[in-house]
Structure formats: C-alpha cells, structure tokens
Amino acid sequence: MLGTDFRTGSPNWLDLGSPDVPAATAFYSAVFGWRFAPAGPDTGGYGFFQVDGKTVAAIGQLTEEGASSAWMLHFMTPDVQATAAAVREGGGTVRMEPMDVMGEGWLGQFTDPQGAQFACWQPGRTAGFDLASADNTLVWAELHVPDPVADIGFYAGLFGWRHAEMDAPGMTYRVLSIADGDQEDGSFGGAAPLADGGAEQARWVPYFNVPDVDASTGLVERNGGSVLMPGADVPEVGRIAWVADPAGAVFALLKPDPSQR
C-alpha cells in the first residue's frame, strides 16, 4: 500500500501539467476538496494541492508548445544522475536532464521504451508528498503499455521492482512492488496491456482513493470533466472508474475493497 516511507522506486511525488492552473485548481477543489498553496514567487505559478494542510500532489503551468495536460508520477531515487544513465542504457529517453530544485531535491524527467512518461525525485529538503492512501489522495499507480513484461524489465533495471501475476478479466495483471521488504507490503501499483487496437496511449495513470466512486464521477461531470469508464466493481480490488479533467488529463478513482486493506 502506498505510504510516505519512501524507498528506492516508491512513488514519492505527483504533479499535473495544466494549460490553465486556476481552472484546474477549481476543478480538483470541487472533486476532491483539495486546497491550493502557491510554492513561492519564483516558481512560475507552481503550487501544491493539500488535504488538511498536508501536500498530496502539485500543479504547474504547461510551458512546452503542443504538450498535453497530464498527471506525472515521480519515483524515488537516491541518485537521479545514475537513474538517468540507466534510463539511456535501458532504451528509454531522458526528456529533462537532472536538475537541482532549489535545494528541495533533484528532478529528472524520462520516457520509458514504450512511450510512458515518468519522473524521478531525489529527496533533498523535501522527501515527497505528505499523505497517501487516505481519502482523496494517491492510492495506486498503474502502467499501461503494449508489452508490460518488457517494460517491467526496464523499470526493474532502474529500481529493482518485483512483480506478481494475477488473473484479471481478459488479461494478466501484474502487481508491482519495490525491491525492499515484503513483496505484498511493498506493492504500490500494477501494469496492464493496452487495449486491442492501440488507441489508448502508453502512460502511467494515478488512482485516487475516494469514499464513493459514483458520487465522485458525478462531481467530475458537473465540473466539466468526462467519464471514460463508469464505476465498475472489480472482485478483490474495489470499485473503479476512469475519468479526465476538463483539459483531458486522465486519472482514476478507486474505493478499495475493505477486505484488501
């Protein structure tokens, strides 16, 4: 289960690139009750989404021409320079060379060999988000690519991730875990093949824990977002829906099965 005891390969940050930060802030405040806290005067409008004063995600203005609004998962690394070298060796792409973020930590942005974008955060003064797996916070990270087995091998080369296979409707789902400790306790996400036809984009999808999936999808629609997959019950997982915000950034909603907590 996702938490804040960050170790190599743990998700430790999550941010949204948006073409309209005020509009996105209003949307996520309506859907999740998040409050926005500006990061400071020299951060280009970057700021934090918070629950009860604890940072759960962040948001920044898209600056690259033609870039699409999307959520970006960050994974903890003790050495982002070494991770960047491993990305290249593994067939991935370094989109942004590692950089020092005002002493808060080091950031690098990458694309895996099958086109899914991700980032890495080497903690400095900031270790990562303050809260996970609580209501309206990140609870799961899911990779969707054409060949999950090959892509898991790429990430294993970066972080030492382990995986376990489980049967799911029409596919084999692979549960991902960090390298350290008990494998089940260290699980944080999963990997699934893209739908037939390849219309779906290779990407990481963040799942947010919500008390009521159907109520949350209603809030998404009433605030200008769209429902890509309405709420559905998945045995031994919980109730899930896929949605997108008004700018098209995709995310998922999950009310976990109480027996799996």
PDB file of C-alpha atoms in Angstrom, residues 17-254:
ATOM      1  CA  GLY A  17       0.871  19.890 -16.038  1.00  0.00           C
ATOM      2  CA  SER A  18      -2.046  22.143 -16.915  1.00  0.00           C
ATOM      3  CA  PRO A  19      -2.704  24.790 -19.592  1.00  0.00           C
ATOM      4  CA  ASP A  20      -4.891  26.687 -17.097  1.00  0.00           C
ATOM      5  CA  VAL A  21      -3.789  26.368 -13.487  1.00  0.00           C
ATOM      6  CA  PRO A  22      -6.647  28.390 -11.935  1.00  0.00           C
ATOM      7  CA  ALA A  23      -9.284  26.369 -13.822  1.00  0.00           C
ATOM      8  CA  ALA A  24      -7.635  23.057 -12.916  1.00  0.00           C
ATOM      9  CA  THR A  25      -7.329  24.136  -9.294  1.00  0.00           C
ATOM     10  CA  ALA A  26     -11.051  24.928  -9.185  1.00  0.00           C
ATOM     11  CA  PHE A  27     -11.903  21.545 -10.751  1.00  0.00           C
ATOM     12  CA  TYR A  28      -9.838  19.454  -8.333  1.00  0.00           C
ATOM     13  CA  SER A  29     -11.029  21.501  -5.376  1.00  0.00           C
ATOM     14  CA  ALA A  30     -14.619  20.670  -6.366  1.00  0.00           C
ATOM     15  CA  VAL A  31     -13.922  16.966  -6.959  1.00  0.00           C
ATOM     16  CA  PHE A  32     -11.539  16.179  -4.074  1.00  0.00           C
ATOM     17  CA  GLY A  33     -11.828  19.154  -1.749  1.00  0.00           C
ATOM     18  CA  TRP A  34      -8.149  19.995  -2.301  1.00  0.00           C
ATOM     19  CA  ARG A  35      -6.782  23.408  -1.360  1.00  0.00           C
ATOM     20  CA  PHE A  36      -4.104  25.130  -3.444  1.00  0.00           C
ATOM     21  CA  ALA A  37      -0.966  26.552  -1.810  1.00  0.00           C
ATOM     22  CA  PRO A  38       1.446  28.521  -4.051  1.00  0.00           C
ATOM     23  CA  ALA A  39       5.039  27.285  -3.911  1.00  0.00           C
ATOM     24  CA  GLY A  40       6.540  30.770  -3.977  1.00  0.00           C
ATOM     25  CA  PRO A  41       7.188  33.853  -6.129  1.00  0.00           C
ATOM     26  CA  ASP A  42       9.974  32.316  -8.243  1.00  0.00           C
ATOM     27  CA  THR A  43       8.300  29.031  -9.225  1.00  0.00           C
ATOM     28  CA  GLY A  44       6.335  30.060 -12.302  1.00  0.00           C
ATOM     29  CA  GLY A  45       2.970  29.549 -10.649  1.00  0.00           C
ATOM     30  CA  TYR A  46       3.798  26.038  -9.408  1.00  0.00           C
ATOM     31  CA  GLY A  47       1.922  25.084  -6.263  1.00  0.00           C
ATOM     32  CA  PHE A  48       0.676  22.314  -4.035  1.00  0.00           C
ATOM     33  CA  PHE A  49      -2.648  20.543  -3.613  1.00  0.00           C
ATOM     34  CA  GLN A  50      -3.291  19.922   0.065  1.00  0.00           C
ATOM     35  CA  VAL A  51      -5.647  17.978   2.339  1.00  0.00           C
ATOM     36  CA  ASP A  52      -5.807  19.244   5.921  1.00  0.00           C
ATOM     37  CA  GLY A  53      -2.586  21.175   5.333  1.00  0.00           C
ATOM     38  CA  LYS A  54      -0.708  18.125   4.006  1.00  0.00           C
ATOM     39  CA  THR A  55       0.597  18.096   0.438  1.00  0.00           C
ATOM     40  CA  VAL A  56      -0.882  15.285  -1.665  1.00  0.00           C
ATOM     41  CA  ALA A  57       0.022  16.458  -5.210  1.00  0.00           C
ATOM     42  CA  ALA A  58       1.156  19.537  -7.122  1.00  0.00           C
ATOM     43  CA  ILE A  59       0.347  21.507 -10.251  1.00  0.00           C
ATOM     44  CA  GLY A  60       2.299  23.612 -12.714  1.00  0.00           C
ATOM     45  CA  GLN A  61       1.725  25.585 -15.893  1.00  0.00           C
ATOM     46  CA  LEU A  62       2.442  23.758 -19.153  1.00  0.00           C
ATOM     47  CA  THR A  63       5.162  25.639 -20.992  1.00  0.00           C
ATOM     48  CA  GLU A  64       6.111  23.279 -23.842  1.00  0.00           C
ATOM     49  CA  GLU A  65       4.323  24.067 -27.092  1.00  0.00           C
ATOM     50  CA  GLY A  66       1.947  21.269 -28.074  1.00  0.00           C
ATOM     51  CA  ALA A  67       2.192  19.499 -24.710  1.00  0.00           C
ATOM     52  CA  SER A  68      -0.945  17.769 -23.457  1.00  0.00           C
ATOM     53  CA  SER A  69      -2.245  18.114 -19.934  1.00  0.00           C
ATOM     54  CA  ALA A  70      -1.333  15.017 -17.919  1.00  0.00           C
ATOM     55  CA  TRP A  71      -0.530  13.722 -14.462  1.00  0.00           C
ATOM     56  CA  MET A  72       3.128  12.809 -13.909  1.00  0.00           C
ATOM     57  CA  LEU A  73       4.169  10.075 -11.471  1.00  0.00           C
ATOM     58  CA  HIS A  74       7.562  10.532  -9.776  1.00  0.00           C
ATOM     59  CA  PHE A  75       9.556   7.686  -8.269  1.00  0.00           C
ATOM     60  CA  MET A  76      12.111   7.988  -5.509  1.00  0.00           C
ATOM     61  CA  THR A  77      15.761   7.560  -6.434  1.00  0.00           C
ATOM     62  CA  PRO A  78      18.810   8.036  -4.213  1.00  0.00           C
ATOM     63  CA  ASP A  79      20.851   9.122  -7.254  1.00  0.00           C
ATOM     64  CA  VAL A  80      18.977  10.708 -10.138  1.00  0.00           C
ATOM     65  CA  GLN A  81      22.131  11.020 -12.240  1.00  0.00           C
ATOM     66  CA  ALA A  82      22.650   7.247 -12.052  1.00  0.00           C
ATOM     67  CA  THR A  83      18.978   6.726 -12.850  1.00  0.00           C
ATOM     68  CA  ALA A  84      19.277   8.912 -15.954  1.00  0.00           C
ATOM     69  CA  ALA A  85      22.221   6.811 -17.139  1.00  0.00           C
ATOM     70  CA  ALA A  86      20.225   3.621 -16.507  1.00  0.00           C
ATOM     71  CA  VAL A  87      17.267   5.036 -18.469  1.00  0.00           C
ATOM     72  CA  ARG A  88      19.517   5.539 -21.500  1.00  0.00           C
ATOM     73  CA  GLU A  89      21.116   2.112 -21.128  1.00  0.00           C
ATOM     74  CA  GLY A  90      17.677   0.513 -20.900  1.00  0.00           C
ATOM     75  CA  GLY A  91      16.414   2.108 -24.117  1.00  0.00           C
ATOM     76  CA  GLY A  92      14.442   4.955 -22.559  1.00  0.00           C
ATOM     77  CA  THR A  93      14.736   8.690 -23.179  1.00  0.00           C
ATOM     78  CA  VAL A  94      15.871  11.498 -20.902  1.00  0.00           C
ATOM     79  CA  ARG A  95      13.365  14.299 -21.557  1.00  0.00           C
ATOM     80  CA  MET A  96      14.820  16.620 -18.933  1.00  0.00           C
ATOM     81  CA  GLU A  97      18.324  16.249 -17.561  1.00  0.00           C
ATOM     82  CA  PRO A  98      18.517  16.004 -13.760  1.00  0.00           C
ATOM     83  CA  MET A  99      18.407  19.393 -12.078  1.00  0.00           C
ATOM     84  CA  ASP A 100      18.605  20.750  -8.562  1.00  0.00           C
ATOM     85  CA  VAL A 101      15.247  22.220  -7.494  1.00  0.00           C
ATOM     86  CA  MET A 102      16.318  24.991  -5.102  1.00  0.00           C
ATOM     87  CA  GLY A 103      17.725  22.526  -2.609  1.00  0.00           C
ATOM     88  CA  GLU A 104      14.396  20.732  -2.176  1.00  0.00           C
ATOM     89  CA  GLY A 105      15.660  17.795  -4.224  1.00  0.00           C
ATOM     90  CA  TRP A 106      16.804  16.711  -7.674  1.00  0.00           C
ATOM     91  CA  LEU A 107      14.364  16.160 -10.530  1.00  0.00           C
ATOM     92  CA  GLY A 108      14.715  14.228 -13.785  1.00  0.00           C
ATOM     93  CA  GLN A 109      12.033  13.527 -16.397  1.00  0.00           C
ATOM     94  CA  PHE A 110      12.055  10.449 -18.620  1.00  0.00           C
ATOM     95  CA  THR A 111      10.142   8.340 -21.123  1.00  0.00           C
ATOM     96  CA  ASP A 112      10.266   4.556 -20.970  1.00  0.00           C
ATOM     97  CA  PRO A 113      10.976   2.445 -24.102  1.00  0.00           C
ATOM     98  CA  GLN A 114       7.248   2.049 -24.836  1.00  0.00           C
ATOM     99  CA  GLY A 115       6.350   5.725 -24.564  1.00  0.00           C
ATOM    100  CA  ALA A 116       5.073   6.135 -20.997  1.00  0.00           C
ATOM    101  CA  GLN A 117       6.380   9.309 -19.371  1.00  0.00           C
ATOM    102  CA  PHE A 118       7.524   9.417 -15.759  1.00  0.00           C
ATOM    103  CA  ALA A 119       9.838  11.371 -13.492  1.00  0.00           C
ATOM    104  CA  CYS A 120      12.223  10.709 -10.633  1.00  0.00           C
ATOM    105  CA  TRP A 121      12.723  12.699  -7.449  1.00  0.00           C
ATOM    106  CA  GLN A 122      15.904  12.501  -5.383  1.00  0.00           C
ATOM    107  CA  PRO A 123      14.939  13.910  -1.979  1.00  0.00           C
ATOM    108  CA  GLY A 124      16.645  16.941  -0.535  1.00  0.00           C
ATOM    109  CA  ARG A 125      14.733  19.038   1.976  1.00  0.00           C
ATOM    110  CA  THR A 126      11.516  17.633   0.502  1.00  0.00           C
ATOM    111  CA  ALA A 127      11.171  13.856   0.668  1.00  0.00           C
ATOM    112  CA  GLY A 128       7.895  13.711  -1.248  1.00  0.00           C
ATOM    113  CA  PHE A 129       4.166  14.130  -0.687  1.00  0.00           C
ATOM    114  CA  ASP A 130       2.919  14.161   2.896  1.00  0.00           C
ATOM    115  CA  LEU A 131      -0.077  11.843   2.627  1.00  0.00           C
ATOM    116  CA  ALA A 132      -1.125   8.840   0.532  1.00  0.00           C
ATOM    117  CA  SER A 133      -3.844   6.155   0.552  1.00  0.00           C
ATOM    118  CA  ALA A 134      -6.195   8.327   2.631  1.00  0.00           C
ATOM    119  CA  ASP A 135      -9.444   9.674   1.167  1.00  0.00           C
ATOM    120  CA  ASN A 136      -8.819  11.898  -1.871  1.00  0.00           C
ATOM    121  CA  THR A 137      -5.115  11.032  -2.108  1.00  0.00           C
ATOM    122  CA  LEU A 138      -2.987   8.835  -4.350  1.00  0.00           C
ATOM    123  CA  VAL A 139      -3.532   5.148  -3.622  1.00  0.00           C
ATOM    124  CA  TRP A 140      -2.268   3.271  -6.709  1.00  0.00           C
ATOM    125  CA  ALA A 141      -0.099   3.838  -9.805  1.00  0.00           C
ATOM    126  CA  GLU A 142      -0.883   1.891 -12.963  1.00  0.00           C
ATOM    127  CA  LEU A 143       1.239   1.444 -16.083  1.00  0.00           C
ATOM    128  CA  HIS A 144      -0.462   0.852 -19.450  1.00  0.00           C
ATOM    129  CA  VAL A 145       1.874  -0.167 -22.280  1.00  0.00           C
ATOM    130  CA  PRO A 146       1.803  -2.581 -25.262  1.00  0.00           C
ATOM    131  CA  ASP A 147       4.198  -5.097 -23.642  1.00  0.00           C
ATOM    132  CA  PRO A 148       4.062  -4.941 -19.832  1.00  0.00           C
ATOM    133  CA  VAL A 149       6.606  -7.746 -19.335  1.00  0.00           C
ATOM    134  CA  ALA A 150       9.292  -5.951 -21.334  1.00  0.00           C
ATOM    135  CA  ASP A 151       8.548  -2.608 -19.688  1.00  0.00           C
ATOM    136  CA  ILE A 152       8.639  -4.093 -16.191  1.00  0.00           C
ATOM    137  CA  GLY A 153      12.112  -5.359 -17.079  1.00  0.00           C
ATOM    138  CA  PHE A 154      13.131  -1.798 -17.927  1.00  0.00           C
ATOM    139  CA  TYR A 155      11.925  -0.470 -14.573  1.00  0.00           C
ATOM    140  CA  ALA A 156      13.479  -3.385 -12.725  1.00  0.00           C
ATOM    141  CA  GLY A 157      16.782  -2.211 -14.188  1.00  0.00           C
ATOM    142  CA  LEU A 158      16.192   1.237 -12.694  1.00  0.00           C
ATOM    143  CA  PHE A 159      14.680   0.387  -9.324  1.00  0.00           C
ATOM    144  CA  GLY A 160      14.795  -3.387  -8.823  1.00  0.00           C
ATOM    145  CA  TRP A 161      10.996  -3.636  -8.874  1.00  0.00           C
ATOM    146  CA  ARG A 162       9.404  -7.039  -8.373  1.00  0.00           C
ATOM    147  CA  HIS A 163       6.057  -8.168  -9.768  1.00  0.00           C
ATOM    148  CA  ALA A 164       3.432 -10.841  -9.216  1.00  0.00           C
ATOM    149  CA  GLU A 165       0.926 -12.028 -11.808  1.00  0.00           C
ATOM    150  CA  MET A 166      -2.790 -12.233 -11.191  1.00  0.00           C
ATOM    151  CA  ASP A 167      -5.695 -13.126 -13.437  1.00  0.00           C
ATOM    152  CA  ALA A 168      -7.985 -10.283 -14.460  1.00  0.00           C
ATOM    153  CA  PRO A 169     -10.884 -10.207 -16.952  1.00  0.00           C
ATOM    154  CA  GLY A 170      -9.366 -10.741 -20.398  1.00  0.00           C
ATOM    155  CA  MET A 171      -5.749 -10.245 -19.361  1.00  0.00           C
ATOM    156  CA  THR A 172      -2.915 -10.969 -16.970  1.00  0.00           C
ATOM    157  CA  TYR A 173      -2.427  -8.146 -14.496  1.00  0.00           C
ATOM    158  CA  ARG A 174       0.961  -7.634 -12.856  1.00  0.00           C
ATOM    159  CA  VAL A 175       1.202  -6.130  -9.390  1.00  0.00           C
ATOM    160  CA  LEU A 176       4.345  -4.049  -8.907  1.00  0.00           C
ATOM    161  CA  SER A 177       6.374  -3.861  -5.688  1.00  0.00           C
ATOM    162  CA  ILE A 178       9.521  -2.067  -4.603  1.00  0.00           C
ATOM    163  CA  ALA A 179      12.690  -4.126  -4.168  1.00  0.00           C
ATOM    164  CA  ASP A 180      12.882  -3.912  -0.373  1.00  0.00           C
ATOM    165  CA  GLY A 181      10.949  -5.826   2.252  1.00  0.00           C
ATOM    166  CA  ASP A 182       7.858  -7.982   1.978  1.00  0.00           C
ATOM    167  CA  GLN A 183       6.646  -8.059  -1.613  1.00  0.00           C
ATOM    168  CA  GLU A 184       2.957  -7.707  -0.823  1.00  0.00           C
ATOM    169  CA  ASP A 185       3.511  -4.910   1.695  1.00  0.00           C
ATOM    170  CA  GLY A 186       5.720  -3.139  -0.839  1.00  0.00           C
ATOM    171  CA  SER A 187       3.132  -3.155  -3.623  1.00  0.00           C
ATOM    172  CA  PHE A 188       2.248   0.279  -4.973  1.00  0.00           C
ATOM    173  CA  GLY A 189       0.774  -0.267  -8.427  1.00  0.00           C
ATOM    174  CA  GLY A 190       0.306  -2.512 -11.401  1.00  0.00           C
ATOM    175  CA  ALA A 191       0.911  -2.972 -15.105  1.00  0.00           C
ATOM    176  CA  ALA A 192      -1.655  -3.832 -17.759  1.00  0.00           C
ATOM    177  CA  PRO A 193      -1.529  -4.226 -21.547  1.00  0.00           C
ATOM    178  CA  LEU A 194      -3.022  -1.557 -23.754  1.00  0.00           C
ATOM    179  CA  ALA A 195      -6.450  -2.311 -25.142  1.00  0.00           C
ATOM    180  CA  ASP A 196      -6.572  -4.059 -28.523  1.00  0.00           C
ATOM    181  CA  GLY A 197      -6.141  -1.685 -31.414  1.00  0.00           C
ATOM    182  CA  GLY A 198      -3.657   0.556 -29.682  1.00  0.00           C
ATOM    183  CA  ALA A 199      -6.000   3.550 -29.413  1.00  0.00           C
ATOM    184  CA  GLU A 200      -5.079   4.005 -25.792  1.00  0.00           C
ATOM    185  CA  GLN A 201      -1.919   5.970 -25.041  1.00  0.00           C
ATOM    186  CA  ALA A 202       1.013   4.404 -23.209  1.00  0.00           C
ATOM    187  CA  ARG A 203       1.065   6.090 -19.824  1.00  0.00           C
ATOM    188  CA  TRP A 204       1.053   5.953 -16.061  1.00  0.00           C
ATOM    189  CA  VAL A 205      -2.389   6.506 -14.541  1.00  0.00           C
ATOM    190  CA  PRO A 206      -2.757   7.734 -10.941  1.00  0.00           C
ATOM    191  CA  TYR A 207      -5.598   6.274  -8.861  1.00  0.00           C
ATOM    192  CA  PHE A 208      -7.126   8.378  -6.106  1.00  0.00           C
ATOM    193  CA  ASN A 209      -8.853   6.844  -3.101  1.00  0.00           C
ATOM    194  CA  VAL A 210     -12.430   8.133  -2.813  1.00  0.00           C
ATOM    195  CA  PRO A 211     -15.227   7.263  -0.369  1.00  0.00           C
ATOM    196  CA  ASP A 212     -17.826   6.921  -3.157  1.00  0.00           C
ATOM    197  CA  VAL A 213     -16.750   6.366  -6.773  1.00  0.00           C
ATOM    198  CA  ASP A 214     -20.141   7.167  -8.270  1.00  0.00           C
ATOM    199  CA  ALA A 215     -20.501  10.391  -6.292  1.00  0.00           C
ATOM    200  CA  SER A 216     -17.012  11.432  -7.411  1.00  0.00           C
ATOM    201  CA  THR A 217     -17.712  10.688 -11.082  1.00  0.00           C
ATOM    202  CA  GLY A 218     -20.801  12.871 -10.744  1.00  0.00           C
ATOM    203  CA  LEU A 219     -18.628  15.700  -9.426  1.00  0.00           C
ATOM    204  CA  VAL A 220     -16.216  15.202 -12.333  1.00  0.00           C
ATOM    205  CA  GLU A 221     -19.025  15.571 -14.878  1.00  0.00           C
ATOM    206  CA  ARG A 222     -20.714  18.508 -13.138  1.00  0.00           C
ATOM    207  CA  ASN A 223     -17.416  20.395 -13.103  1.00  0.00           C
ATOM    208  CA  GLY A 224     -16.596  19.978 -16.790  1.00  0.00           C
ATOM    209  CA  GLY A 225     -14.672  16.701 -16.769  1.00  0.00           C
ATOM    210  CA  SER A 226     -15.562  13.489 -18.571  1.00  0.00           C
ATOM    211  CA  VAL A 227     -16.142   9.881 -17.566  1.00  0.00           C
ATOM    212  CA  LEU A 228     -14.064   7.495 -19.667  1.00  0.00           C
ATOM    213  CA  MET A 229     -15.119   4.319 -17.836  1.00  0.00           C
ATOM    214  CA  PRO A 230     -18.058   4.475 -15.412  1.00  0.00           C
ATOM    215  CA  GLY A 231     -17.860   2.893 -11.992  1.00  0.00           C
ATOM    216  CA  ALA A 232     -17.435  -0.881 -12.021  1.00  0.00           C
ATOM    217  CA  ASP A 233     -16.781  -3.413  -9.278  1.00  0.00           C
ATOM    218  CA  VAL A 234     -13.594  -5.461  -9.576  1.00  0.00           C
ATOM    219  CA  PRO A 235     -13.520  -8.524  -7.296  1.00  0.00           C
ATOM    220  CA  GLU A 236     -10.920  -8.296  -4.506  1.00  0.00           C
ATOM    221  CA  VAL A 237      -9.921  -4.802  -5.683  1.00  0.00           C
ATOM    222  CA  GLY A 238     -12.859  -2.455  -5.228  1.00  0.00           C
ATOM    223  CA  ARG A 239     -14.952  -0.100  -7.313  1.00  0.00           C
ATOM    224  CA  ILE A 240     -13.090   1.743 -10.096  1.00  0.00           C
ATOM    225  CA  ALA A 241     -13.819   4.492 -12.620  1.00  0.00           C
ATOM    226  CA  TRP A 242     -11.616   6.236 -15.176  1.00  0.00           C
ATOM    227  CA  VAL A 243     -12.153   9.962 -15.755  1.00  0.00           C
ATOM    228  CA  ALA A 244     -10.483  13.026 -17.268  1.00  0.00           C
ATOM    229  CA  ASP A 245     -10.377  16.636 -16.151  1.00  0.00           C
ATOM    230  CA  PRO A 246     -11.604  19.453 -18.437  1.00  0.00           C
ATOM    231  CA  ALA A 247      -8.165  19.746 -20.090  1.00  0.00           C
ATOM    232  CA  GLY A 248      -8.029  15.995 -20.792  1.00  0.00           C
ATOM    233  CA  ALA A 249      -5.684  14.775 -18.032  1.00  0.00           C
ATOM    234  CA  VAL A 250      -6.619  11.172 -17.265  1.00  0.00           C
ATOM    235  CA  PHE A 251      -6.884   9.765 -13.757  1.00  0.00           C
ATOM    236  CA  ALA A 252      -8.794   7.029 -11.975  1.00  0.00           C
ATOM    237  CA  LEU A 253     -10.996   6.762  -8.904  1.00  0.00           C
ATOM    238  CA  LEU A 254     -10.892   3.797  -6.557  1.00  0.00           C
TER     239      LEU A 254
END
